[in-house]
CSV table of C-alpha atoms in Angstrom, one decimal:
chain,number,residue,atom,x,y,z
A,1,MET,CA,94.7,124.5,105.8
A,2,SER,CA,96.3,122.1,103.5
A,3,ARG,CA,94.7,119.5,101.1
A,4,ALA,CA,96.5,116.6,102.8
A,5,HIS,CA,95.2,117.8,106.4
A,6,ASN,CA,91.7,118.0,105.0
A,7,ALA,CA,91.7,114.7,103.4
A,8,VAL,CA,93.0,113.0,106.7
A,9,GLN,CA,90.6,114.9,108.7
A,10,SER,CA,87.6,113.6,106.7
A,11,TYR,CA,88.8,110.0,106.6
A,12,LYS,CA,89.4,109.9,110.3
A,13,LYS,CA,85.9,111.2,111.1
A,14,GLN,CA,84.7,108.2,109.1
A,15,ASN,CA,86.9,105.3,110.3
A,16,LEU,CA,89.0,105.8,113.4
A,17,HIS,CA,88.2,104.9,117.1
A,18,ALA,CA,90.0,106.3,119.9
A,19,ASN,CA,92.7,104.0,121.7
A,20,LEU,CA,92.2,101.2,119.2
A,21,ILE,CA,94.1,100.1,116.3
A,22,LEU,CA,91.6,99.0,113.6
A,23,CYS,CA,93.2,96.5,110.9
A,24,ASN,CA,90.2,95.9,108.3
A,25,PHE,CA,91.5,92.3,107.0
A,26,ALA,CA,88.9,92.1,104.2
A,27,ASP,CA,86.4,89.7,105.8
A,28,ASP,CA,86.5,90.7,109.3
A,29,MET,CA,87.8,93.5,111.6
A,30,GLU,CA,90.2,93.0,114.5
A,31,GLU,CA,90.9,95.1,117.2
A,32,ILE,CA,94.6,95.4,118.9
A,33,LYS,CA,95.5,97.0,121.6
A,34,LEU,CA,98.3,99.5,121.0
A,35,SER,CA,101.6,98.4,122.0
A,36,LYS,CA,104.8,97.9,119.7
A,37,PRO,CA,103.5,98.8,116.2
A,38,LEU,CA,103.6,96.2,113.5
A,39,PHE,CA,105.2,98.6,111.0
A,40,SER,CA,107.7,101.2,111.2
A,41,ILE,CA,107.3,103.6,108.2
A,42,VAL,CA,110.4,105.3,107.3
A,43,THR,CA,110.4,108.4,105.1
A,44,VAL,CA,113.7,110.2,104.3
A,45,THR,CA,113.2,113.8,103.2
A,46,TRP,CA,115.3,116.9,102.0
A,47,ASN,CA,113.4,120.0,100.7
A,48,ALA,CA,110.6,117.8,99.9
A,49,ALA,CA,107.7,120.2,100.8
A,50,SER,CA,106.1,119.8,97.4
A,51,VAL,CA,105.7,116.1,97.2
A,52,LEU,CA,105.5,114.9,100.8
A,53,PRO,CA,101.6,115.8,101.3
A,54,VAL,CA,100.8,112.9,99.1
A,55,THR,CA,102.9,110.6,101.1
A,56,ILE,CA,101.2,112.0,104.5
A,57,THR,CA,97.7,111.6,103.1
A,58,SER,CA,98.5,107.9,102.0
A,59,ILE,CA,99.9,107.2,105.4
A,60,ALA,CA,97.3,108.5,107.4
A,61,THR,CA,94.4,107.2,105.8
A,62,GLN,CA,95.1,103.7,106.2
A,63,SER,CA,92.6,101.4,107.5
A,64,CYS,CA,95.1,99.6,109.6
A,65,ASN,CA,97.1,102.1,111.7
A,66,SER,CA,99.5,99.5,113.5
A,67,PHE,CA,102.3,101.8,112.5
A,68,GLU,CA,104.7,104.5,113.8
A,69,TRP,CA,106.0,107.1,111.0
A,70,LEU,CA,109.5,108.1,111.2
A,71,VAL,CA,110.4,111.2,109.2
A,72,ILE,CA,114.5,111.4,108.8
A,73,ASP,CA,115.0,114.9,107.5
A,74,GLY,CA,118.3,116.2,106.3
A,75,GLU,CA,117.6,119.7,107.8
A,76,SER,CA,115.6,120.9,105.0
A,77,THR,CA,115.4,124.7,104.4
A,78,ASP,CA,111.8,124.6,102.7
A,79,GLY,CA,109.6,123.7,105.5
A,80,THR,CA,109.5,119.8,105.0
A,81,ALA,CA,110.1,119.0,108.7
A,82,ASN,CA,107.2,121.3,110.0
A,83,LEU,CA,105.0,120.0,107.4
A,84,ALA,CA,105.6,116.5,108.8
A,85,ARG,CA,105.3,117.5,112.4
A,86,ASP,CA,101.8,119.3,111.6
A,87,ALA,CA,100.6,116.2,110.0
A,88,ASP,CA,97.9,114.7,111.9
A,89,ILE,CA,99.6,111.3,112.5
A,90,THR,CA,100.0,110.7,116.1
A,91,THR,CA,102.7,108.1,116.1
A,92,ALA,CA,105.1,110.5,113.9
A,93,ARG,CA,108.6,111.1,114.9
A,94,VAL,CA,110.5,113.8,113.1
A,95,VAL,CA,114.2,113.9,113.2
A,96,SER,CA,115.6,117.0,111.4
A,97,GLU,CA,119.3,117.1,111.2
A,98,PRO,CA,122.4,117.0,108.6
A,99,ASP,CA,123.3,113.6,107.4
A,100,ASN,CA,125.6,111.9,105.0
A,101,GLY,CA,123.0,111.5,102.2
A,102,LEU,CA,120.1,109.1,101.5
A,103,TYR,CA,121.3,105.7,103.0
A,104,ASP,CA,122.9,107.3,106.0
A,105,ALA,CA,119.5,108.7,106.6
A,106,MET,CA,117.9,105.3,106.1
A,107,ASN,CA,120.2,103.7,108.6
A,108,LYS,CA,119.2,106.3,111.1
A,109,GLY,CA,115.5,105.2,110.4
A,110,ILE,CA,116.7,101.5,111.2
A,111,ARG,CA,118.1,102.5,114.3
A,112,LEU,CA,115.1,104.6,115.7
A,113,ALA,CA,112.4,101.9,114.6
A,114,ARG,CA,110.5,100.1,117.0
A,115,GLY,CA,108.0,98.2,114.6
A,116,GLU,CA,108.3,94.4,113.7
A,117,TYR,CA,108.5,95.2,110.0
A,118,LEU,CA,110.3,98.2,108.2
A,119,ILE,CA,108.7,99.9,105.3
A,120,PHE,CA,110.9,102.6,103.4
A,121,LEU,CA,108.5,105.0,101.8
A,122,ASN,CA,110.2,108.0,100.2
A,123,ALA,CA,108.6,111.5,99.8
A,124,GLY,CA,106.4,111.5,96.8
A,125,ASP,CA,105.8,107.8,97.1
A,126,ALA,CA,102.6,106.5,98.4
A,127,PHE,CA,100.7,103.4,99.5
A,128,ALA,CA,98.5,102.3,96.4
A,129,SER,CA,95.3,102.2,98.6
A,130,PRO,CA,94.0,102.6,102.0
A,131,ASP,CA,93.9,99.0,102.7
A,132,VAL,CA,97.8,98.4,102.0
A,133,LEU,CA,98.7,98.0,105.5
A,134,ALA,CA,95.7,95.7,106.4
A,135,ARG,CA,96.8,93.6,103.4
A,136,LEU,CA,100.4,93.3,104.8
A,137,ALA,CA,99.2,92.9,108.4
A,138,ARG,CA,97.3,89.7,107.1
A,139,CYS,CA,100.6,88.5,105.4
A,140,ALA,CA,102.5,89.3,108.7
A,141,THR,CA,100.3,86.8,110.6
A,142,SER,CA,102.6,83.9,109.8
A,143,HIS,CA,105.5,85.8,111.0
A,144,PRO,CA,107.7,85.7,107.5
A,145,ASP,CA,111.0,87.3,107.3
A,146,VAL,CA,110.0,89.5,104.1
A,147,ILE,CA,106.7,90.6,102.7
A,148,TYR,CA,106.7,91.9,99.3
A,149,GLY,CA,104.4,93.1,96.5
A,150,GLN,CA,104.0,94.9,93.3
A,151,THR,CA,104.5,98.6,92.4
A,152,GLN,CA,102.6,101.0,90.1
A,153,LEU,CA,104.2,104.2,88.8
A,154,VAL,CA,103.0,107.5,89.0
A,155,ASP,CA,103.9,111.0,87.8
A,156,GLY,CA,103.8,114.2,89.7
A,157,THR,CA,100.1,114.7,89.5
A,158,GLY,CA,99.5,111.1,90.9
A,159,THR,CA,98.3,109.8,87.7
A,160,VAL,CA,99.2,106.1,87.2
A,161,ILE,CA,101.3,105.4,84.2
A,162,GLY,CA,101.9,101.8,84.4
A,163,ARG,CA,103.6,99.1,86.1
A,164,ARG,CA,107.6,98.9,86.8
A,165,HIS,CA,109.4,97.0,83.8
A,166,LEU,CA,110.3,94.5,86.4
A,167,THR,CA,107.3,92.5,87.9
A,168,ALA,CA,107.7,91.0,91.4
A,169,PRO,CA,107.8,87.0,91.0
A,170,SER,CA,105.5,85.2,93.2
A,171,THR,CA,108.3,83.2,95.0
A,172,LEU,CA,111.4,85.2,95.8
A,173,ASP,CA,114.9,84.5,97.3
A,174,ALA,CA,118.3,86.1,96.9
A,175,ASP,CA,118.9,84.6,93.4
A,176,SER,CA,115.8,86.4,92.2
A,177,PHE,CA,117.7,89.6,92.0
A,178,LYS,CA,120.1,88.3,89.6
A,179,ASP,CA,117.7,89.5,87.0
A,180,GLY,CA,117.9,92.8,88.4
A,181,MET,CA,115.7,94.9,91.1
A,182,VAL,CA,112.6,92.7,90.6
A,183,VAL,CA,111.0,94.1,93.6
A,184,CYS,CA,110.9,97.8,94.2
A,185,HIS,CA,112.7,98.9,97.4
A,186,GLN,CA,109.4,100.6,98.8
A,187,ALA,CA,107.5,97.2,98.2
A,188,PHE,CA,110.1,95.2,100.0
A,189,ILE,CA,109.0,95.0,103.7
A,190,ALA,CA,111.4,93.3,105.9
A,191,LYS,CA,111.6,92.2,109.7
A,192,ARG,CA,113.4,94.8,111.5
A,193,THR,CA,115.3,92.2,113.7
A,194,LEU,CA,116.7,90.7,110.6
A,195,VAL,CA,118.0,93.6,108.5
A,196,PRO,CA,121.6,95.0,108.2
A,197,THR,CA,122.4,98.6,107.8
A,198,TYR,CA,123.0,100.1,104.2
A,199,ASP,CA,126.5,100.0,102.8
A,200,LEU,CA,127.4,103.7,102.7
A,201,SER,CA,130.1,102.8,100.2
A,202,TYR,CA,127.3,102.8,97.6
A,203,ARG,CA,125.8,106.1,96.6
A,204,PHE,CA,123.2,105.3,94.2
A,205,SER,CA,122.2,101.5,94.7
A,206,ALA,CA,122.7,100.6,98.3
A,207,ASP,CA,119.0,99.4,98.3
A,208,PHE,CA,119.8,96.6,95.7
A,209,ASP,CA,122.8,95.5,98.0
A,210,TRP,CA,120.6,95.6,101.1
A,211,CYS,CA,117.7,93.8,99.5
A,212,VAL,CA,120.1,90.7,98.5
A,213,ARG,CA,121.7,90.6,102.0
A,214,VAL,CA,118.2,90.7,103.4
A,215,LEU,CA,117.1,87.7,101.2
A,216,LYS,CA,120.4,85.6,102.0
A,217,SER,CA,119.3,85.8,105.8
A,218,SER,CA,115.6,85.2,105.2
A,219,ASP,CA,113.9,82.1,105.5
A,220,CYS,CA,110.2,83.0,104.7
A,221,ASN,CA,109.2,85.4,102.1
A,222,VAL,CA,105.6,86.1,101.4
A,223,TYR,CA,104.1,87.6,98.4
A,224,ALA,CA,101.4,90.1,99.0
A,225,GLY,CA,99.4,89.4,95.8
A,226,ASP,CA,99.2,91.0,92.4
A,227,GLN,CA,97.3,94.2,93.5
A,228,PRO,CA,100.0,96.9,93.8
A,229,ILE,CA,100.9,98.0,97.2
A,230,ILE,CA,103.0,101.0,96.2
A,231,SER,CA,102.8,104.0,94.0
A,232,TYR,CA,106.1,105.1,93.1
A,233,LEU,CA,106.9,108.7,92.1
A,234,GLN,CA,109.0,108.3,88.7
A,235,GLN,CA,111.8,110.6,89.6
A,236,GLY,CA,114.3,110.6,92.4
A,237,LEU,CA,118.1,110.0,93.2
A,238,THR,CA,118.4,106.7,91.4
A,239,THR,CA,116.3,107.7,88.5
A,240,ALA,CA,118.1,111.3,87.9
A,241,ASN,CA,121.4,109.2,87.9
A,242,GLU,CA,120.5,106.2,86.0
A,243,TYR,CA,123.7,105.1,84.4
A,244,SER,CA,125.8,105.6,87.5
A,245,SER,CA,123.3,103.6,89.3
A,246,LEU,CA,123.3,100.7,86.7
A,247,LEU,CA,127.1,100.8,86.8
A,248,GLU,CA,127.0,100.6,90.6
A,249,ARG,CA,124.4,97.8,90.6
A,250,PHE,CA,126.7,95.9,88.3
A,251,HIS,CA,129.5,95.9,90.8
A,252,ILE,CA,127.0,94.8,93.6
A,253,MET,CA,125.9,91.9,91.4
A,254,CYS,CA,129.4,90.8,90.7
A,255,ARG,CA,129.9,90.7,94.4
A,256,HIS,CA,127.0,88.7,95.1
A,257,TYR,CA,126.8,86.3,92.2
A,258,GLY,CA,130.3,86.4,90.6
A,259,VAL,CA,131.7,88.1,87.7
A,260,THR,CA,131.0,85.7,85.1
A,261,SER,CA,127.3,84.9,86.0
A,262,THR,CA,126.8,88.7,86.1
A,263,VAL,CA,128.5,89.6,82.8
A,264,MET,CA,126.6,86.8,81.0
A,265,ARG,CA,123.1,88.1,82.5
A,266,HIS,CA,123.9,91.5,81.4
A,267,ILE,CA,124.4,90.4,77.8
A,268,GLY,CA,120.9,88.9,78.3
A,269,PHE,CA,119.6,92.1,79.6
A,270,ILE,CA,120.5,94.1,76.4
A,271,PRO,CA,117.2,93.5,74.5
A,272,ARG,CA,115.2,94.4,77.5
A,273,PHE,CA,117.1,97.8,77.8
A,274,LEU,CA,116.7,98.5,74.3
A,275,LYS,CA,112.9,97.7,74.5
A,276,ARG,CA,112.5,100.0,77.5
A,277,LYS,CA,114.6,102.8,75.6
A,278,LEU,CA,112.5,102.3,72.4
A,279,ALA,CA,109.1,102.5,74.5
A,280,HIS,CA,110.3,105.7,76.1
A,281,ALA,CA,111.4,107.3,72.7
A,282,LEU,CA,107.8,106.7,71.3
């Protein structure tokens, strides 16, 4: 029996009540009858059996369970899909079939989602604490277009190694992304009826383009506070292809903000870039 399964069972015995969605909103407890979920959590996987358990546990132990979990698997050969199916998450739906890459799989998730808000939580990533969805649910009471928050970085053992080098601002609009990916994609929660599909012409940074397009259509964005909502595993497609991703992101920024503005901002990014490289070298 897996560690993820044991952790989930222990938590559920202490906290869950049948046929009710329990959202522990800090000072009070609301009981909400099950209907359309508030959140659709989309996890894209491919041969991710080694890192998926931490994601499963983080989802299953949320104090607010007004969510569905959609696993979009690229026909893994290591048992990833079965691991997701065997997770004790009653709202899970698992699709395992060939796809055309990460963002094609995310588009499948968008099409399948029923929740009011979309959360993209990749295999290996996790909610930073069991009350994250409850905090986001409280933010959702005013029906904003986007809810967003801070991200902490973790290593393969789950140890927190720090915050992202870019901090989510207390106010957010499309122009905020002129300074780069100021909000981690996983910490960017958007209303499902507002979102476009990902542009598959981008291989590494379609999420950056997607966030900007969402913000251009958004009228109200709510900050979830300074406490991190996401633990981001510091590895993955974009990290492994950092320079290709940065070049692609440069072209995306030129498209949205103009060439001159983007070039001038990137000149200003040089000290920030060198500071990060020096910090990694020490």
